[in-house]
mmCIF file with all atom_site columns, C-alpha atoms in Angstrom:
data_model
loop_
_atom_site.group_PDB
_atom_site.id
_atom_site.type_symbol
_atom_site.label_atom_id
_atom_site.label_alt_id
_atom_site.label_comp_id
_atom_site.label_asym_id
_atom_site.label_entity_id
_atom_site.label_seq_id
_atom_site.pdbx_PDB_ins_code
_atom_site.Cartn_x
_atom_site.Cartn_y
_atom_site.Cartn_z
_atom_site.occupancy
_atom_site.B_iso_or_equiv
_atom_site.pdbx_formal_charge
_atom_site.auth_seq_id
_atom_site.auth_comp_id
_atom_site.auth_asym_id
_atom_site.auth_atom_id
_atom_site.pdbx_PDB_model_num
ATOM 1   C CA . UNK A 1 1   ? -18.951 14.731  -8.812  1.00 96.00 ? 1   UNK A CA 1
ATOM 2   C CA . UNK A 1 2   ? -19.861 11.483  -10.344 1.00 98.00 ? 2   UNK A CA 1
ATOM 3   C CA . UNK A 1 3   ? -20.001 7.961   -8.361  1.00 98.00 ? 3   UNK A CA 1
ATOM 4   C CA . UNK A 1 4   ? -19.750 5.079   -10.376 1.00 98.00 ? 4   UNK A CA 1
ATOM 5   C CA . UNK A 1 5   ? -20.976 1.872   -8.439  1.00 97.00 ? 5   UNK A CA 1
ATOM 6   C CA . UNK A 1 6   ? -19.853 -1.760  -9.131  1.00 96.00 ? 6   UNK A CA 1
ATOM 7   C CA . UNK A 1 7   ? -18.784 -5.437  -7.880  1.00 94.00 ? 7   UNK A CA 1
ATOM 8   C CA . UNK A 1 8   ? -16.154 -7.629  -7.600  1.00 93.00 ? 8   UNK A CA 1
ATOM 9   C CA . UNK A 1 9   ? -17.413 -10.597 -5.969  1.00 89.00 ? 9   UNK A CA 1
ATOM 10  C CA . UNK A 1 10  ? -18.882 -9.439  -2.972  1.00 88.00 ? 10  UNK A CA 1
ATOM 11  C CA . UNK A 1 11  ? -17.125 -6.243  -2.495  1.00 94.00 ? 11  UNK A CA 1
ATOM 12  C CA . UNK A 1 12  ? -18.703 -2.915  -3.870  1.00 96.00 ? 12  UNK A CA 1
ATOM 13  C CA . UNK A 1 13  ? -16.631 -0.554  -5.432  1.00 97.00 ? 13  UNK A CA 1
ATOM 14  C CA . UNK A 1 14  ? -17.374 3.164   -5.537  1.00 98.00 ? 14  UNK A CA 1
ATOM 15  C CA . UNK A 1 15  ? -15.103 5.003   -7.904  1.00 99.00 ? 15  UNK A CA 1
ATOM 16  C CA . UNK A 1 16  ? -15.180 8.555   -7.740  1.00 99.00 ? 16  UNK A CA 1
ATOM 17  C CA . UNK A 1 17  ? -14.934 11.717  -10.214 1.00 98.00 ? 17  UNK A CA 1
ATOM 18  C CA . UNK A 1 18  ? -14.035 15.231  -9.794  1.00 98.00 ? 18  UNK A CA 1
ATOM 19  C CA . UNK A 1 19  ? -14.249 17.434  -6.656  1.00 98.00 ? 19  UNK A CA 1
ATOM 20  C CA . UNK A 1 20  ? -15.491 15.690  -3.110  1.00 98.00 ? 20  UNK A CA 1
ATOM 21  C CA . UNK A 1 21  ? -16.003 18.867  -0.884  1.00 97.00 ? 21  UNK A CA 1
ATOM 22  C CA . UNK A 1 22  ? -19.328 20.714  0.381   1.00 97.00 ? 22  UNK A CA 1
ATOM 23  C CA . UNK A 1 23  ? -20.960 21.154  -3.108  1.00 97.00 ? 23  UNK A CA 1
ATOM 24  C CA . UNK A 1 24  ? -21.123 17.346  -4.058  1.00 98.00 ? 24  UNK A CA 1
ATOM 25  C CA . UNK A 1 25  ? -20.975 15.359  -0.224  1.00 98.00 ? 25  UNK A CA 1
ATOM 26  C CA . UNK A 1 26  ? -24.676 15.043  0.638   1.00 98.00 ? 26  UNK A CA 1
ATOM 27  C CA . UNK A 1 27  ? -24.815 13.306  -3.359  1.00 98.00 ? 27  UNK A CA 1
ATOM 28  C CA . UNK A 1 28  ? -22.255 10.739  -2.870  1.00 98.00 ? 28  UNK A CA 1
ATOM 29  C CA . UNK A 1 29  ? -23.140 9.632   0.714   1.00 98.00 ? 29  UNK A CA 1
ATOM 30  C CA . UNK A 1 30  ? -26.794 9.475   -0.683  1.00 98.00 ? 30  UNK A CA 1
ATOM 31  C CA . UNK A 1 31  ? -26.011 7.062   -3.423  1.00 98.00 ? 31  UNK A CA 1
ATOM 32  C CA . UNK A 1 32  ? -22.758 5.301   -1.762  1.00 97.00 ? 32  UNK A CA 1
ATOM 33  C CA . UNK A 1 33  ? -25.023 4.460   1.172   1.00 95.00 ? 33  UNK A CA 1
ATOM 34  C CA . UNK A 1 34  ? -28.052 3.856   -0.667  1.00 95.00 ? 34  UNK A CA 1
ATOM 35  C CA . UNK A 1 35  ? -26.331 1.288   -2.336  1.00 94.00 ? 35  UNK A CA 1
ATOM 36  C CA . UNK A 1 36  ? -25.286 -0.673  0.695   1.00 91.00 ? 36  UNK A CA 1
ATOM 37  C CA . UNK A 1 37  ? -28.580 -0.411  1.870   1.00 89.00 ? 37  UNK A CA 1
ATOM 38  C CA . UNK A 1 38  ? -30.195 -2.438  -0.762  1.00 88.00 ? 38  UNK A CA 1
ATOM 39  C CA . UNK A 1 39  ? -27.065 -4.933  -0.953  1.00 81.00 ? 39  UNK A CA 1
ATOM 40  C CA . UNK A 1 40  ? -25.936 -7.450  1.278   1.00 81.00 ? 40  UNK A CA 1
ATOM 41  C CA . UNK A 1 41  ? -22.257 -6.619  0.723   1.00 80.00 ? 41  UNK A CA 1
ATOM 42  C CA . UNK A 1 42  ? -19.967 -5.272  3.521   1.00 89.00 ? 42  UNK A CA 1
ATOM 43  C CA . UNK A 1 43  ? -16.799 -4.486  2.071   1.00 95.00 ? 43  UNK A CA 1
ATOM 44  C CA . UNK A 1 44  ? -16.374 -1.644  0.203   1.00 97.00 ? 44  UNK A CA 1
ATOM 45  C CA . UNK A 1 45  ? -13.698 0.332   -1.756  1.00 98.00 ? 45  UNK A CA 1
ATOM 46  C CA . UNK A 1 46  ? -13.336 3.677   -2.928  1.00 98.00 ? 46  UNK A CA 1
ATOM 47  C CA . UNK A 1 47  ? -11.563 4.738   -5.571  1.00 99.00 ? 47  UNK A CA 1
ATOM 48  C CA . UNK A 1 48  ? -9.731  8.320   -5.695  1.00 99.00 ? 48  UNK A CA 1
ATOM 49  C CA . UNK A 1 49  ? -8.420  7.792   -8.962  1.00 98.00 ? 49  UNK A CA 1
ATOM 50  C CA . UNK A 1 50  ? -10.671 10.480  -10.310 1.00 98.00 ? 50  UNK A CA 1
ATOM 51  C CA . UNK A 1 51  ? -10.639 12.573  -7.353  1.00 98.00 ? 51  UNK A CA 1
ATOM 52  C CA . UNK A 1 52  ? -8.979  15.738  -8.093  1.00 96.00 ? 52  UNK A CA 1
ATOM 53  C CA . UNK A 1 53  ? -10.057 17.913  -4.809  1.00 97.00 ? 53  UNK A CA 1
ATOM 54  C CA . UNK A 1 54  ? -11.097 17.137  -1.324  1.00 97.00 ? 54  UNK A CA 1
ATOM 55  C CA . UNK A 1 55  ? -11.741 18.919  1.407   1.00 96.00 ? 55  UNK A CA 1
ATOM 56  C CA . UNK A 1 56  ? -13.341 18.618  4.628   1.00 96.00 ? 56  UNK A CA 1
ATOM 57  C CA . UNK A 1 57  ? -16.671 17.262  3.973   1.00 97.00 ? 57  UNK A CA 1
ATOM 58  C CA . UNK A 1 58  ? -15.017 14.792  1.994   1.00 97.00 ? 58  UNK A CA 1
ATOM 59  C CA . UNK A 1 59  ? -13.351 13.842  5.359   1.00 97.00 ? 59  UNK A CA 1
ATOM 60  C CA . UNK A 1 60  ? -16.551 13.732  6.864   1.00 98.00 ? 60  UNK A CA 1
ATOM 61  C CA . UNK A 1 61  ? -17.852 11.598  3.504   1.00 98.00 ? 61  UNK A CA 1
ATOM 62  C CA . UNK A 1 62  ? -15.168 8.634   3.964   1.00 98.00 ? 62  UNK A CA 1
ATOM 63  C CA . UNK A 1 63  ? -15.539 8.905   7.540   1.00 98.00 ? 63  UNK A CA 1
ATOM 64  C CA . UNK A 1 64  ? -19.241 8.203   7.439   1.00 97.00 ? 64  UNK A CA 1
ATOM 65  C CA . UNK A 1 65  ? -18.867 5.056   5.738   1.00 97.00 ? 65  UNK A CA 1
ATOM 66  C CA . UNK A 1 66  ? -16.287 3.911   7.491   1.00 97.00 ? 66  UNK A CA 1
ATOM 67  C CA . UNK A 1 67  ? -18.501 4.017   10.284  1.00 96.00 ? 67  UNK A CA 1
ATOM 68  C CA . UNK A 1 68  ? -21.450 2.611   8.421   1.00 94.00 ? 68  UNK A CA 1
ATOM 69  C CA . UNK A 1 69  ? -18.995 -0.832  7.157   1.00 94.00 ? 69  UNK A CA 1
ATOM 70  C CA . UNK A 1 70  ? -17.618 -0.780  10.780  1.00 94.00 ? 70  UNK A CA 1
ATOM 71  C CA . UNK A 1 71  ? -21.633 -1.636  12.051  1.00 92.00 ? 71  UNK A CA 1
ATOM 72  C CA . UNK A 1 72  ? -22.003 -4.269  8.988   1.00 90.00 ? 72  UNK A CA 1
ATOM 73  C CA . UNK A 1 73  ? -18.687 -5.730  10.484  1.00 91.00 ? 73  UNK A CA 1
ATOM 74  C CA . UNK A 1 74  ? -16.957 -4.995  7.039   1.00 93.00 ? 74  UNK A CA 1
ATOM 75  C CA . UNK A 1 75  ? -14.111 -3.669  5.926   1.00 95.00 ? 75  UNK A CA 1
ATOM 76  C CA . UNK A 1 76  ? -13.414 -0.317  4.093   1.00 97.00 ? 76  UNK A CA 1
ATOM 77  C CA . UNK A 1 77  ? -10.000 0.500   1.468   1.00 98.00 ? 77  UNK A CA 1
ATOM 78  C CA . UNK A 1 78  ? -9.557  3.545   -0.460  1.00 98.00 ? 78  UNK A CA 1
ATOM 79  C CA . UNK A 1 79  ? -7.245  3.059   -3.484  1.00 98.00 ? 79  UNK A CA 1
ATOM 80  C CA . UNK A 1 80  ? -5.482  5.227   -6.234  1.00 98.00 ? 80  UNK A CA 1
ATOM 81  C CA . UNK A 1 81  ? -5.425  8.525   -3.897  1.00 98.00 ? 81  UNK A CA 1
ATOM 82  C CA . UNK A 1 82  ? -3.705  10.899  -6.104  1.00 97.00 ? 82  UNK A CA 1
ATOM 83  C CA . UNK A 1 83  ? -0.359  13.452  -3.711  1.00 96.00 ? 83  UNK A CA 1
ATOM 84  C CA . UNK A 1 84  ? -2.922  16.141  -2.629  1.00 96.00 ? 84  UNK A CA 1
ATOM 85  C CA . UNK A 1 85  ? -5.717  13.893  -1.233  1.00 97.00 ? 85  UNK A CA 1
ATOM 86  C CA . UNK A 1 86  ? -2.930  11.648  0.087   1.00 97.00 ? 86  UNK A CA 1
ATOM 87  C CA . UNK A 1 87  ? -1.963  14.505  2.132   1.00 97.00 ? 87  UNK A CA 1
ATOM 88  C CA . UNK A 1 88  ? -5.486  15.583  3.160   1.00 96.00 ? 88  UNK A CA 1
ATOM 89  C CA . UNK A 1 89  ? -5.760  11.973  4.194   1.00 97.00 ? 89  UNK A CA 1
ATOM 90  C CA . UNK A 1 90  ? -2.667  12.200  6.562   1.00 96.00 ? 90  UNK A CA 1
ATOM 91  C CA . UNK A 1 91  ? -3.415  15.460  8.059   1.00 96.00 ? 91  UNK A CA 1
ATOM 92  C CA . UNK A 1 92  ? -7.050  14.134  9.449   1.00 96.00 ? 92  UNK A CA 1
ATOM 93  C CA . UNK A 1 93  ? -5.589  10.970  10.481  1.00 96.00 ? 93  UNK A CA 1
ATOM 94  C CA . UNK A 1 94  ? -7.580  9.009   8.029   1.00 96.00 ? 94  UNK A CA 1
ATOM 95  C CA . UNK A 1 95  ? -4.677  6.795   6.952   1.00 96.00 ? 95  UNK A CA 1
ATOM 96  C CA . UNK A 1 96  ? -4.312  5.650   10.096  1.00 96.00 ? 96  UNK A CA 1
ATOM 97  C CA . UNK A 1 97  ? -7.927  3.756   10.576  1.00 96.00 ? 97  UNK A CA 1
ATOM 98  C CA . UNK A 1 98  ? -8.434  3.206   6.913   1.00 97.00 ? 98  UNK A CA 1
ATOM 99  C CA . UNK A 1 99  ? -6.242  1.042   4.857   1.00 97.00 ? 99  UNK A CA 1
ATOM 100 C CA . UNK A 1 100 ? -4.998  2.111   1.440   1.00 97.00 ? 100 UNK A CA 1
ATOM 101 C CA . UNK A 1 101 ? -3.532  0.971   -1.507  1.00 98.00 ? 101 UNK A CA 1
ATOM 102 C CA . UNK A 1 102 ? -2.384  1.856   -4.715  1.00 96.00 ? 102 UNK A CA 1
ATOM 103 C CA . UNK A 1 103 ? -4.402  -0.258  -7.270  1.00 97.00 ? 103 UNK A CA 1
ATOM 104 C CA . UNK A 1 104 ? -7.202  -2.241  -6.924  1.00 97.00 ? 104 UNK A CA 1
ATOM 105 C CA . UNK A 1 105 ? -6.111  -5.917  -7.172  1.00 96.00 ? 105 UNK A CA 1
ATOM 106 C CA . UNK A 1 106 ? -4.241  -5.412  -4.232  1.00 96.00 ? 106 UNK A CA 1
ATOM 107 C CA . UNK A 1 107 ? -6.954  -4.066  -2.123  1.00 96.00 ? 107 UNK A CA 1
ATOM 108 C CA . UNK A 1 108 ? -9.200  -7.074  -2.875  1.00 94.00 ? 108 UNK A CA 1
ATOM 109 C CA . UNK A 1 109 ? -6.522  -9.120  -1.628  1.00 92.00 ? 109 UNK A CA 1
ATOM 110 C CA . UNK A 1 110 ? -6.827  -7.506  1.374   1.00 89.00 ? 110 UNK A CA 1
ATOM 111 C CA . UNK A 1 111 ? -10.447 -8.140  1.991   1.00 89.00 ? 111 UNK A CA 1
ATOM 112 C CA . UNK A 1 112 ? -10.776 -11.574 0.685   1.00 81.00 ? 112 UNK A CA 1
ATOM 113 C CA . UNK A 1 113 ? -7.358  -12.207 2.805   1.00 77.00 ? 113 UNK A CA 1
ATOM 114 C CA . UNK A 1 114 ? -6.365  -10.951 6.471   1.00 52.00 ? 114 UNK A CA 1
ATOM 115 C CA . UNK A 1 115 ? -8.950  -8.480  7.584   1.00 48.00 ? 115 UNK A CA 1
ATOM 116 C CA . UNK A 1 116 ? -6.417  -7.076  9.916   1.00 44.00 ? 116 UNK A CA 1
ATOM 117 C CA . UNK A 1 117 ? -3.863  -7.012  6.817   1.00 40.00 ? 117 UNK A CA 1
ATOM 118 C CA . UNK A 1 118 ? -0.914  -4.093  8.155   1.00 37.00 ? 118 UNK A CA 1
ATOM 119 C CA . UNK A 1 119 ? -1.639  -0.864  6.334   1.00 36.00 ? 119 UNK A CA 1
ATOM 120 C CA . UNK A 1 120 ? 0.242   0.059   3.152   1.00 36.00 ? 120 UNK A CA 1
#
């Protein structure tokens, strides 16, 4: 798994590469959250693009920093899930606490608009 970690603005962007399950969780929540530590930013998006498996610790992965943006009073969006990790994110109930969307300019509306924007 590979996290790549840049900016637009104020929001951070995590985009993601390869598998997210039990193998490669403890590395991304170690550098996603290490990164908001030593930031000031709040919002954050993840990008699935690259994502090509997911399974329950990657549940537990999104839901940890959705948790962690909630406390900063900021705002979390995944983007570009691919069908399969669309459906893991409907099963677990993810998509209904965490907006998504399907391409990035559209999730930075989001945050720099409404932060209670409906889900898409």
């Amino acid at each position: 798994m590979k996290v790549k970690i840049s900016y637009k603005g104020t929001i951070l962007i995590a985009s993601l590469e390869g598998e997210l399950d039990h193998h490669s969780a403890q590395y991304v929540r170690q550098k996603i959250d290490s990164e908001l530590m030593k930031s000031s930013n709040r919002d954050m998006i993840l990008d699935f693009s690259k994502v090509s498996f997911m399974d329950s610790s990657g549940i537990g992965v999104v839901i940890g920093r959705y948790k962690n943006i909630q406390k900063l009073s900021g705002k979390l969006i995944i983007i570009n899930l691919n069908n399969q990790v669309r459906r893991i994110f409907e099963m677990s109930g993810l998509l209904k606490i965490i907006p998504v969307y399907d391409n990035l300019e559209d999730a930075i509306k989001n945050v720099k608009g409404n932060k209670n924007a409906a889900y898409k």
